[in-house]
PDB file of N, CA and C in Angstrom:
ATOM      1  N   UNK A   1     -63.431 -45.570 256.483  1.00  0.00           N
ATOM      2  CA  UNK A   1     -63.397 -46.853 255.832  1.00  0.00           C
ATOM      3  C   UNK A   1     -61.976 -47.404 255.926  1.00  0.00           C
ATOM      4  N   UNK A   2     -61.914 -48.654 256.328  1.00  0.00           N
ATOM      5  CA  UNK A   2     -60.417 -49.055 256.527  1.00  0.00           C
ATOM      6  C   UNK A   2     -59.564 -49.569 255.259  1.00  0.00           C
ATOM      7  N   UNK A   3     -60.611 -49.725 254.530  1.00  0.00           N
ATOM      8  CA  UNK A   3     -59.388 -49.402 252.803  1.00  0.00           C
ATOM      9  C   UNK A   3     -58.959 -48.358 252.396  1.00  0.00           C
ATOM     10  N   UNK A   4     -59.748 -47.426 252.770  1.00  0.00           N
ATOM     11  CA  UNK A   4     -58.819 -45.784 252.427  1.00  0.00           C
ATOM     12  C   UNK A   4     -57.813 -45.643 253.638  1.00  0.00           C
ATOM     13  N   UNK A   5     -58.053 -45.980 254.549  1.00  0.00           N
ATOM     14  CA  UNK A   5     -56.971 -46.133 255.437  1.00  0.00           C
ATOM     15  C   UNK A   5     -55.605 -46.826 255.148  1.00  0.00           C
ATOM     16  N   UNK A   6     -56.031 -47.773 254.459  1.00  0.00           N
ATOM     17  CA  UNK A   6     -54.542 -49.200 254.133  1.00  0.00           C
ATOM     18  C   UNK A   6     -54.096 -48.400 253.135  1.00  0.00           C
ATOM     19  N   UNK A   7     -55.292 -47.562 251.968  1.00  0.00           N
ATOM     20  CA  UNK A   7     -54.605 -47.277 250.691  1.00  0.00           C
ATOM     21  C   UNK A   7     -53.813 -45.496 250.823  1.00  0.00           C
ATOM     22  N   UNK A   8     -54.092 -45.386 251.987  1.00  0.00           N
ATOM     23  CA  UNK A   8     -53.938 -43.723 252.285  1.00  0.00           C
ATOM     24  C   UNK A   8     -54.779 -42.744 251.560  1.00  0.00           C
ATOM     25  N   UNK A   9     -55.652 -42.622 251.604  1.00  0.00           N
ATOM     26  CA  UNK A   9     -56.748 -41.658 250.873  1.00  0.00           C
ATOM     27  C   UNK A   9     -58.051 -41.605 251.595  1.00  0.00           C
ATOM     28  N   UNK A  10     -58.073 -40.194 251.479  1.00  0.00           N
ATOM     29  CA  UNK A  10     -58.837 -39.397 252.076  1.00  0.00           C
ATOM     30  C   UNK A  10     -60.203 -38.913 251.093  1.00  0.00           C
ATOM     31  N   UNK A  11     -60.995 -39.993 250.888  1.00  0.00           N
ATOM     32  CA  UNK A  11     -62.479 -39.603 250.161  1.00  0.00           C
ATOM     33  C   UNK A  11     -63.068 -38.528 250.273  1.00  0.00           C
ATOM     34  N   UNK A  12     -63.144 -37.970 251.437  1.00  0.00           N
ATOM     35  CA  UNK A  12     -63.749 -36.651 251.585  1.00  0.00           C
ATOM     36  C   UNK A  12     -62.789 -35.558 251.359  1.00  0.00           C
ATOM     37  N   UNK A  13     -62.218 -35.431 251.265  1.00  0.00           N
ATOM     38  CA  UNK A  13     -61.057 -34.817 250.524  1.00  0.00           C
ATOM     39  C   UNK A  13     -61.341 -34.470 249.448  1.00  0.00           C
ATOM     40  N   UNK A  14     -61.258 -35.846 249.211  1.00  0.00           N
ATOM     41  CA  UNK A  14     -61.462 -35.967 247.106  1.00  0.00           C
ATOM     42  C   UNK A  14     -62.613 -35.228 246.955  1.00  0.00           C
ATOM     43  N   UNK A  15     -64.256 -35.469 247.735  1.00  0.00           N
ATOM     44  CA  UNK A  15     -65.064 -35.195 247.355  1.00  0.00           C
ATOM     45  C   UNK A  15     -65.361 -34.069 247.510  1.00  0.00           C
ATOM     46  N   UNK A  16     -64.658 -33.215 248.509  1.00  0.00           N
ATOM     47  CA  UNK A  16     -64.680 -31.705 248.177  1.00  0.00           C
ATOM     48  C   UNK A  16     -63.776 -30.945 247.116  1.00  0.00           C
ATOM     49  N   UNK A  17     -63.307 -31.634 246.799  1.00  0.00           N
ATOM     50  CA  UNK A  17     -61.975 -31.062 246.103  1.00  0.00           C
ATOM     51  C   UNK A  17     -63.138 -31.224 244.595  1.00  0.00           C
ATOM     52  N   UNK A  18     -63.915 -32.231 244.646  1.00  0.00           N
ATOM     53  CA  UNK A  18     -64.629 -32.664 243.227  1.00  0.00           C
ATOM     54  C   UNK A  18     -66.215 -31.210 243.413  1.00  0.00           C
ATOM     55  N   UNK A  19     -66.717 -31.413 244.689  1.00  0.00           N
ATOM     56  CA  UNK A  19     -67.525 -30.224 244.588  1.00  0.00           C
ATOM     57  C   UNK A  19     -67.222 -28.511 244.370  1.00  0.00           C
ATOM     58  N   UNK A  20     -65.890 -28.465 244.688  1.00  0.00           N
ATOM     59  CA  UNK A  20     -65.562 -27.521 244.806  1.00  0.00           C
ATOM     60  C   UNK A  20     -65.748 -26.871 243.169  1.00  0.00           C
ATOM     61  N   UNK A  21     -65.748 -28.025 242.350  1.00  0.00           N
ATOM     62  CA  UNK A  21     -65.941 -27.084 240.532  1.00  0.00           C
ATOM     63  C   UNK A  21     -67.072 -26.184 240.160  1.00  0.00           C
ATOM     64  N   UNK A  22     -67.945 -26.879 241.196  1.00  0.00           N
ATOM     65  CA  UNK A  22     -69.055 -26.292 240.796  1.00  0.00           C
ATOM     66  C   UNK A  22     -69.076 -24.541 241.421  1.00  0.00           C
ATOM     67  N   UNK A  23     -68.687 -24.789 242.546  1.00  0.00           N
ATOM     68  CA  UNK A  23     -68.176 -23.005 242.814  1.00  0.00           C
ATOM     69  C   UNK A  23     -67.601 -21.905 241.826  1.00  0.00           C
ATOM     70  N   UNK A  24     -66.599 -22.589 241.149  1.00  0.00           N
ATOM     71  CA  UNK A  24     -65.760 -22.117 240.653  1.00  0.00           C
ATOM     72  C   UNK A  24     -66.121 -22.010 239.117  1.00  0.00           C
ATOM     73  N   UNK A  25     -65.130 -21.081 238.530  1.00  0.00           N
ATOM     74  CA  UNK A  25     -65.722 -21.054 236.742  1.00  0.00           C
ATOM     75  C   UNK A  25     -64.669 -21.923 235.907  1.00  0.00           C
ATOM     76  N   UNK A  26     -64.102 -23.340 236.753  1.00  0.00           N
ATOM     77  CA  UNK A  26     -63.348 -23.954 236.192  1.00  0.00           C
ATOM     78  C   UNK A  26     -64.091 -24.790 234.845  1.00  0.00           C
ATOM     79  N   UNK A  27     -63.345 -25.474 234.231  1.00  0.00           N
ATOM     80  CA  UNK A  27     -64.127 -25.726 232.975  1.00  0.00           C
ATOM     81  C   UNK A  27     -64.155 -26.968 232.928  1.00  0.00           C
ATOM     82  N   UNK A  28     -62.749 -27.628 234.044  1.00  0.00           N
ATOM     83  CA  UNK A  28     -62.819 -28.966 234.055  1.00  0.00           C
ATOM     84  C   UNK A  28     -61.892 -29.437 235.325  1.00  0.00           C
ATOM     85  N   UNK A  29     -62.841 -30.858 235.736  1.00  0.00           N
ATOM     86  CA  UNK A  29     -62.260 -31.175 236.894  1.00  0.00           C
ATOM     87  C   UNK A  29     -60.802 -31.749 236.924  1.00  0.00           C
ATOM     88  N   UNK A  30     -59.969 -31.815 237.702  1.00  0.00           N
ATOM     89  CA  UNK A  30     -58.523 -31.837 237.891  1.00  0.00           C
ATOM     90  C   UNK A  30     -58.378 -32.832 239.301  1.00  0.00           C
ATOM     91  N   UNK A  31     -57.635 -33.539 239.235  1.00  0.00           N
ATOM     92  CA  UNK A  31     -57.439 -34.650 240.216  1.00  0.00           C
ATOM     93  C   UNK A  31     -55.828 -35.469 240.124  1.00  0.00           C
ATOM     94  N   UNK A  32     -54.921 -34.805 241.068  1.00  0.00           N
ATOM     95  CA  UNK A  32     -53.646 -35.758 240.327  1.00  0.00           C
ATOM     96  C   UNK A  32     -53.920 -37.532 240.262  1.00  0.00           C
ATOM     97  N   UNK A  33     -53.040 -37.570 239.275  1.00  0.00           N
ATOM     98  CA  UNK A  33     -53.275 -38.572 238.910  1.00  0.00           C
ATOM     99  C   UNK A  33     -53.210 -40.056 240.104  1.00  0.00           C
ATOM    100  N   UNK A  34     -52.286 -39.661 240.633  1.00  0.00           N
ATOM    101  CA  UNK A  34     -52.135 -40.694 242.182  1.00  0.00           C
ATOM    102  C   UNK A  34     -53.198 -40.938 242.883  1.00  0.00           C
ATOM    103  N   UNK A  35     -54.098 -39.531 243.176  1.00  0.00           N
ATOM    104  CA  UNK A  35     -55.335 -39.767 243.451  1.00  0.00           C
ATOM    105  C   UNK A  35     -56.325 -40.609 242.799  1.00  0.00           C
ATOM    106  N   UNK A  36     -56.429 -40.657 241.227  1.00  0.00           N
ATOM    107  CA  UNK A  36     -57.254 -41.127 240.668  1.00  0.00           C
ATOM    108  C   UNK A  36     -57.012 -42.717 240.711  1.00  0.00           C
ATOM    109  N   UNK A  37     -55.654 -43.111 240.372  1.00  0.00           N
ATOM    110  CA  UNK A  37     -55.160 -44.573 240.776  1.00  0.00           C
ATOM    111  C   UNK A  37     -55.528 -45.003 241.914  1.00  0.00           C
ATOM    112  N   UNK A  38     -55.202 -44.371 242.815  1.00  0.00           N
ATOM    113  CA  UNK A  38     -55.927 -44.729 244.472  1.00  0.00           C
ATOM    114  C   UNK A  38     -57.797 -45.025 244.405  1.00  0.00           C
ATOM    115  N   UNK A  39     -58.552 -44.071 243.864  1.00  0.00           N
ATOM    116  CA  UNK A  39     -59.329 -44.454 243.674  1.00  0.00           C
ATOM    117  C   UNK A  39     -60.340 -45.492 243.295  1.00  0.00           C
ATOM    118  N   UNK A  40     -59.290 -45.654 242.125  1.00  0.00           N
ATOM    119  CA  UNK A  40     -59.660 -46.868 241.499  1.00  0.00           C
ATOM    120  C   UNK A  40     -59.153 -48.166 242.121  1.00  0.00           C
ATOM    121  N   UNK A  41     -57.736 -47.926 242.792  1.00  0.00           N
ATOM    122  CA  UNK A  41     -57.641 -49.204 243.104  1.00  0.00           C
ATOM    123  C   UNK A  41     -58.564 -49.774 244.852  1.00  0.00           C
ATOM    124  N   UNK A  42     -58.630 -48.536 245.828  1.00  0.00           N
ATOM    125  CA  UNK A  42     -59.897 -48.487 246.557  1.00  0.00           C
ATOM    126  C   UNK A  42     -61.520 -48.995 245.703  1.00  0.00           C
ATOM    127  N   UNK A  43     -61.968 -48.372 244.634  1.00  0.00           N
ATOM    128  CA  UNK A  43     -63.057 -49.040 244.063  1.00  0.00           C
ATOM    129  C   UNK A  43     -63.090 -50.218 244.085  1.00  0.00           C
ATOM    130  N   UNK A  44     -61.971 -50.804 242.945  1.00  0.00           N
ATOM    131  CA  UNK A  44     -61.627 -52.499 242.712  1.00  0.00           C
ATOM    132  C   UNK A  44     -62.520 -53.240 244.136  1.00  0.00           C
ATOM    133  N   UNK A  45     -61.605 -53.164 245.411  1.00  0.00           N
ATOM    134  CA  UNK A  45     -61.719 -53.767 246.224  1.00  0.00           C
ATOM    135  C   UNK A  45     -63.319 -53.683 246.985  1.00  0.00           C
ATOM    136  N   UNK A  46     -63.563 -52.058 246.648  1.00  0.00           N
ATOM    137  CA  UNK A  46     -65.271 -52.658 247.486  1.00  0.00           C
ATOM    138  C   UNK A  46     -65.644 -53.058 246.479  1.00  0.00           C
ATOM    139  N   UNK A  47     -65.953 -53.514 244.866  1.00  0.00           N
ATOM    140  CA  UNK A  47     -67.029 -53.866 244.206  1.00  0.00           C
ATOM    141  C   UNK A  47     -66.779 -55.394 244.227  1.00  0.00           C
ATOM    142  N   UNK A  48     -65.457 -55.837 244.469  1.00  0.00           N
ATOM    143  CA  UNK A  48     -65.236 -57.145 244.138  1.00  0.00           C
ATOM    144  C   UNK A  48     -65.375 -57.777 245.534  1.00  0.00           C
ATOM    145  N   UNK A  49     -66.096 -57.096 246.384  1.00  0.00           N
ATOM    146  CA  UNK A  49     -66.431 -57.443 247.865  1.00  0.00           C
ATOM    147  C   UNK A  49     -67.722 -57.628 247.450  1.00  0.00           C
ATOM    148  N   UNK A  50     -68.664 -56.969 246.296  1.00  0.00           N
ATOM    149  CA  UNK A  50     -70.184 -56.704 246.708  1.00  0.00           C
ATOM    150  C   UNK A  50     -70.600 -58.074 246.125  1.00  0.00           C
ATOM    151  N   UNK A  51     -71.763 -58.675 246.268  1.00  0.00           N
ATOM    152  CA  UNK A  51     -72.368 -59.608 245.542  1.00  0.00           C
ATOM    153  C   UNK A  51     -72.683 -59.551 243.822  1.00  0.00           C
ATOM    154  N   UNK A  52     -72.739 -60.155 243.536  1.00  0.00           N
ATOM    155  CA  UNK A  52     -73.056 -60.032 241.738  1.00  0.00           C
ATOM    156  C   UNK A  52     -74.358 -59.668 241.327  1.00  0.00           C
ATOM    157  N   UNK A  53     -75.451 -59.765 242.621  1.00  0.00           N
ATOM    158  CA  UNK A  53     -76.741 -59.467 242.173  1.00  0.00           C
ATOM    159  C   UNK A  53     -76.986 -58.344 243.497  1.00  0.00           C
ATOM    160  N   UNK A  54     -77.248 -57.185 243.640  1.00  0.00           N
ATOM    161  CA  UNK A  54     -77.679 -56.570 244.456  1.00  0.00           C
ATOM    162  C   UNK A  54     -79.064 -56.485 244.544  1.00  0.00           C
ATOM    163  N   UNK A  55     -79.198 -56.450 246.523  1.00  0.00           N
ATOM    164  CA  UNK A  55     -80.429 -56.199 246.681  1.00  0.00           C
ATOM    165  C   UNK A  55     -80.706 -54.842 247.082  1.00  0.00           C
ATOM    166  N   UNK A  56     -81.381 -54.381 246.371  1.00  0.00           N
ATOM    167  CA  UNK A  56     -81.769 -52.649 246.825  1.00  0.00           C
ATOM    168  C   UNK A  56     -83.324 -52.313 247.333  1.00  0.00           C
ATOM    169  N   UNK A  57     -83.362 -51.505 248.116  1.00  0.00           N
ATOM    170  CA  UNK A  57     -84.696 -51.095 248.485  1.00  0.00           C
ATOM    171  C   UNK A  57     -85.218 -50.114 248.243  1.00  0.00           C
ATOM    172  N   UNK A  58     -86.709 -50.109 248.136  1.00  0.00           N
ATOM    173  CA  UNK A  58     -86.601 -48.310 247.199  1.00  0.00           C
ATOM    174  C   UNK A  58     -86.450 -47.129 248.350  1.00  0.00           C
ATOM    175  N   UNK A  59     -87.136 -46.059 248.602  1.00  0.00           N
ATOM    176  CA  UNK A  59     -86.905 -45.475 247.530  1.00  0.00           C
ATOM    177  C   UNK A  59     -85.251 -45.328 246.299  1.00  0.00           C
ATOM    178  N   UNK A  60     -85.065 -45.423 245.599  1.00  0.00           N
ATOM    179  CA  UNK A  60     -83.973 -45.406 244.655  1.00  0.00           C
ATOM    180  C   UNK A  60     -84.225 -44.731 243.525  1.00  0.00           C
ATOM    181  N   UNK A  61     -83.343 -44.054 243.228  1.00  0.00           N
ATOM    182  CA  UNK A  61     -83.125 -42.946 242.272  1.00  0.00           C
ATOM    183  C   UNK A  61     -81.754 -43.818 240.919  1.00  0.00           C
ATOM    184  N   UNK A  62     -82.558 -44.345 239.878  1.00  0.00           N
ATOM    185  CA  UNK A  62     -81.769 -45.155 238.917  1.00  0.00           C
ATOM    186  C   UNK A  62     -81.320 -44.121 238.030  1.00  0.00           C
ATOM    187  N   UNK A  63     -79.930 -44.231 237.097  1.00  0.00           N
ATOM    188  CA  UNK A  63     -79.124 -43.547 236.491  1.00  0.00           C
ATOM    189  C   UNK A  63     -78.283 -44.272 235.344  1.00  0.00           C
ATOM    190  N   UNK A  64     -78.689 -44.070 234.200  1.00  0.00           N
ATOM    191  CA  UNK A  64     -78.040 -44.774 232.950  1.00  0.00           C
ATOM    192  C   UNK A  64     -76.958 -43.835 232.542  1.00  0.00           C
ATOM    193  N   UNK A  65     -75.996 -44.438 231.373  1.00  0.00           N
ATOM    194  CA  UNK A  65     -75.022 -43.560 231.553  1.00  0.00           C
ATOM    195  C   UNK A  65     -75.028 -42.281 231.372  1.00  0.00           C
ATOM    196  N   UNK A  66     -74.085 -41.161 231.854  1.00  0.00           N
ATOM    197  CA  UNK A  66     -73.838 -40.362 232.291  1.00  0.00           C
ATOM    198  C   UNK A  66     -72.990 -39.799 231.223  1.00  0.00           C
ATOM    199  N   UNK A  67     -72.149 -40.557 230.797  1.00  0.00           N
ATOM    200  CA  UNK A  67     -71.051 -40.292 229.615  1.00  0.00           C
ATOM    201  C   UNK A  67     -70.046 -39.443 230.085  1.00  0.00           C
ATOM    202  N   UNK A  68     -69.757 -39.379 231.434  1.00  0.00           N
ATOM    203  CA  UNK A  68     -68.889 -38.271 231.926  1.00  0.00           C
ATOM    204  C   UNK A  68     -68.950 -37.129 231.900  1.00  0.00           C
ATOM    205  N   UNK A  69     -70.417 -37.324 232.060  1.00  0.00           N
ATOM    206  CA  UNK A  69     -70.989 -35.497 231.584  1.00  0.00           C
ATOM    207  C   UNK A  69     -71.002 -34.932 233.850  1.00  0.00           C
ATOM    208  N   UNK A  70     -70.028 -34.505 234.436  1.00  0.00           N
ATOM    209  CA  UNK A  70     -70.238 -34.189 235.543  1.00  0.00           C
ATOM    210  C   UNK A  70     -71.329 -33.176 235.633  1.00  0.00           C
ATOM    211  N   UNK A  71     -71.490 -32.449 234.558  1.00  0.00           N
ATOM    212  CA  UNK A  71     -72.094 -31.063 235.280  1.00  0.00           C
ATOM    213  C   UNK A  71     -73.732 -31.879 235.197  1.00  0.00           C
ATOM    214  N   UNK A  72     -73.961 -32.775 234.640  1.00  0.00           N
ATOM    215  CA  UNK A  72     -74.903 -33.308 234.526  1.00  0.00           C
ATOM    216  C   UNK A  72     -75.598 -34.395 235.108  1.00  0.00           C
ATOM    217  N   UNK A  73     -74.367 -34.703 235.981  1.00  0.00           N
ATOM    218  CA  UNK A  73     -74.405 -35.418 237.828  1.00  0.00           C
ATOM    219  C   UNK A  73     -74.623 -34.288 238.567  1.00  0.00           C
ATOM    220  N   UNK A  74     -74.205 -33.743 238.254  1.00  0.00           N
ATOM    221  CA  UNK A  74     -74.402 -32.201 239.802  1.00  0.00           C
ATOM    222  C   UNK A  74     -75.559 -31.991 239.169  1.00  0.00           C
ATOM    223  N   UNK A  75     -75.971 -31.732 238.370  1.00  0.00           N
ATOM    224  CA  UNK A  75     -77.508 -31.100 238.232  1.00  0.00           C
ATOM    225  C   UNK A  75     -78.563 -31.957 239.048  1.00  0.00           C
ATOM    226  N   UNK A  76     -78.351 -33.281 238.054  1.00  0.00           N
ATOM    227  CA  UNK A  76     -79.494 -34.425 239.397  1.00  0.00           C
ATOM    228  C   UNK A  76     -79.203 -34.091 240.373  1.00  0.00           C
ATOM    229  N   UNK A  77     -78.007 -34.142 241.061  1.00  0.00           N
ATOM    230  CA  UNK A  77     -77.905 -34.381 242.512  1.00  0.00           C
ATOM    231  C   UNK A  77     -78.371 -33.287 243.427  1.00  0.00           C
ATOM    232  N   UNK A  78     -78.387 -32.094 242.714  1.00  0.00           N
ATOM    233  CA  UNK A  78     -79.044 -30.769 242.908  1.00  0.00           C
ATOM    234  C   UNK A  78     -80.492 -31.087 242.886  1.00  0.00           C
ATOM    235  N   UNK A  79     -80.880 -31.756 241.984  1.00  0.00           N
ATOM    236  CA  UNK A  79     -82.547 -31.729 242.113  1.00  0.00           C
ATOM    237  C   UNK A  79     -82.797 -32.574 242.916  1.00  0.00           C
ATOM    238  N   UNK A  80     -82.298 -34.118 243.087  1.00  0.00           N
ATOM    239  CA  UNK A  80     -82.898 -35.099 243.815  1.00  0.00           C
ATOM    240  C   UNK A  80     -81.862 -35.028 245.833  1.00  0.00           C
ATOM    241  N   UNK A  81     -80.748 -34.480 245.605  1.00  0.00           N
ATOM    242  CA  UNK A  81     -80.186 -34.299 246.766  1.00  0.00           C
ATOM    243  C   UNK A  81     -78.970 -34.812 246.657  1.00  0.00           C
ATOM    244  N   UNK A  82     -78.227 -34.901 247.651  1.00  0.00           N
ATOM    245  CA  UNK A  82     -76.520 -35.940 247.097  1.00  0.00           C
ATOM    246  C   UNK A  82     -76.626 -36.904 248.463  1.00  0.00           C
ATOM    247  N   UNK A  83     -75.637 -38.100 247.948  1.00  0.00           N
ATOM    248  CA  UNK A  83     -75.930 -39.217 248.885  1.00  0.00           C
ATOM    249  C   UNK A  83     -75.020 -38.308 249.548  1.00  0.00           C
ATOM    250  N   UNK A  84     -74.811 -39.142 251.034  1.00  0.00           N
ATOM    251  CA  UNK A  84     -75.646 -40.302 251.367  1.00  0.00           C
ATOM    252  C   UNK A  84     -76.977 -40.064 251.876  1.00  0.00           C
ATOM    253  N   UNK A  85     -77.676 -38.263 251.411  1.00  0.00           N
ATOM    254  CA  UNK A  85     -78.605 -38.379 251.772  1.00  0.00           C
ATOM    255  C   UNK A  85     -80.039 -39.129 250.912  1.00  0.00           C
ATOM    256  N   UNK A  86     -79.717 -39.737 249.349  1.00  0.00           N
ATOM    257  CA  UNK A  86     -80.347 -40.392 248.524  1.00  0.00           C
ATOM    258  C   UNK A  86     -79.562 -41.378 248.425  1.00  0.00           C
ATOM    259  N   UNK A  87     -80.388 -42.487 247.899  1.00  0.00           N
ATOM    260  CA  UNK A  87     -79.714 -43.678 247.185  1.00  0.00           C
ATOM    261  C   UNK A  87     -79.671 -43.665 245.621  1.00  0.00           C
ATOM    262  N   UNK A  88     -78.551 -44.314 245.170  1.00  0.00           N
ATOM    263  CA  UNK A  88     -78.598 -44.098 243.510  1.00  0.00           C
ATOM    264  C   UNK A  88     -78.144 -45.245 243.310  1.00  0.00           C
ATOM    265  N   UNK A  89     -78.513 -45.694 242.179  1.00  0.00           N
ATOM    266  CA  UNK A  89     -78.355 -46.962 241.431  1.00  0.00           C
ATOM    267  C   UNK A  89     -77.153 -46.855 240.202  1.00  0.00           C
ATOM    268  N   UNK A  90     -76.085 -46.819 239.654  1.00  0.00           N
ATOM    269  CA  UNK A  90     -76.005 -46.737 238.187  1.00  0.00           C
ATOM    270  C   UNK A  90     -75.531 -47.531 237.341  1.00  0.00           C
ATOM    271  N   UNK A  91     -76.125 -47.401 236.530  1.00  0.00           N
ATOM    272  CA  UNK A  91     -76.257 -49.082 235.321  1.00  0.00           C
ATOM    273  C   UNK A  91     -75.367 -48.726 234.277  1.00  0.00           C
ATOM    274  N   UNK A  92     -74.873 -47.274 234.092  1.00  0.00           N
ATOM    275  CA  UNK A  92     -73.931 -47.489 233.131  1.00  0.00           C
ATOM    276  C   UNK A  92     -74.368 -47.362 231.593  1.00  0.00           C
ATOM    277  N   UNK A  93     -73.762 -48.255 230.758  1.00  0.00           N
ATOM    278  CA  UNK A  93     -74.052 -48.969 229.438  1.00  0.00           C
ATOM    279  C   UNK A  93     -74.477 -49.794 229.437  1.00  0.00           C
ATOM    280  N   UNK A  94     -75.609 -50.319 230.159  1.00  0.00           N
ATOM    281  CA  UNK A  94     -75.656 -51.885 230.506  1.00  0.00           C
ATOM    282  C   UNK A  94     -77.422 -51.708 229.765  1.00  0.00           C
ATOM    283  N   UNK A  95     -78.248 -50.590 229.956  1.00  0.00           N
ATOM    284  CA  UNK A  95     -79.138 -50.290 228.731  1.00  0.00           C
ATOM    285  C   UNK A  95     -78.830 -50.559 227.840  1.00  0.00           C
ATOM    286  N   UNK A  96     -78.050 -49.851 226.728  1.00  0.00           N
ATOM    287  CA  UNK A  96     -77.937 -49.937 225.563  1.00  0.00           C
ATOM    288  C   UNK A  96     -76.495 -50.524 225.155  1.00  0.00           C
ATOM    289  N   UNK A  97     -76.353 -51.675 226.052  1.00  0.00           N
ATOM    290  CA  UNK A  97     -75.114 -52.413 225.318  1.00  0.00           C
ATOM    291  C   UNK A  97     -75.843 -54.304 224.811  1.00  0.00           C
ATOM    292  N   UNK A  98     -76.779 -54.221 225.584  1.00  0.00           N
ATOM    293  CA  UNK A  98     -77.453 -55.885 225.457  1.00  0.00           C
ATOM    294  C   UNK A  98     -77.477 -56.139 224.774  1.00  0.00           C
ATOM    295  N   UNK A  99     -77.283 -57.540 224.127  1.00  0.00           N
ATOM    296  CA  UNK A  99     -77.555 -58.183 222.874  1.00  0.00           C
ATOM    297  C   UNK A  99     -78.492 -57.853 222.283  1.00  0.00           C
ATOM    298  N   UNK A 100     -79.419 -58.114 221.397  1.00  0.00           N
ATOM    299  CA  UNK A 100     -81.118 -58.382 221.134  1.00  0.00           C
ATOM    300  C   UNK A 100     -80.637 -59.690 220.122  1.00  0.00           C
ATOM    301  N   UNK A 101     -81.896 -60.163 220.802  1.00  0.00           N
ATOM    302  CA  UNK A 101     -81.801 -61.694 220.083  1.00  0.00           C
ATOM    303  C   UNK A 101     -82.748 -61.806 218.881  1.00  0.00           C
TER     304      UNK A 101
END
């Protein structure tokens, strides 16, 4: 991807470095912090590229929040598979943050 390129970061990197917990009897994931800034500032730029309404096709595998529970992303992703061999949707707080009128 040529934004990890401009921003210097290596995603697959990251993303082994992020699977790698599950090997291990670590208790919690670790990421210097430069990395995580990079991340985010790589994120920024693809979401504020994407459209405001996405079009998705199924099959899709939807995901409400998570709460930063990782071991509880690796579990789905264990049952349903990990992209990019699935597609996933995630909505976040966007369930249970809506108004009600």
């Amino acid at each position: 991807m040529e934004l990890c390129r401009k921003f210097g970061l290596d995603v697959d990197k990251v993303i082994d470095q992020l699977l790698e917990y599950k090997k291990s009897q670590m208790k919690q994931v670790s990421l210097p912090e430069g990395t995580i800034r990079l991340l985010c500032q790589v994120s920024r730029e693809v979401f504020m590229k994407e459209d405001m309404l996405l079009e998705v096709e199924a099959p899709l595998n939807i995901f409400g929040d998570i709460h930063g529970q990782y071991d509880d992303l690796l579990r789905h992703f264990d049952m349903l598979g990990y992209p990019p061999d699935i597609c996933c949707l995630f909505m976040g707080d966007y369930v249970d943050r809506l108004v009600t009128l």
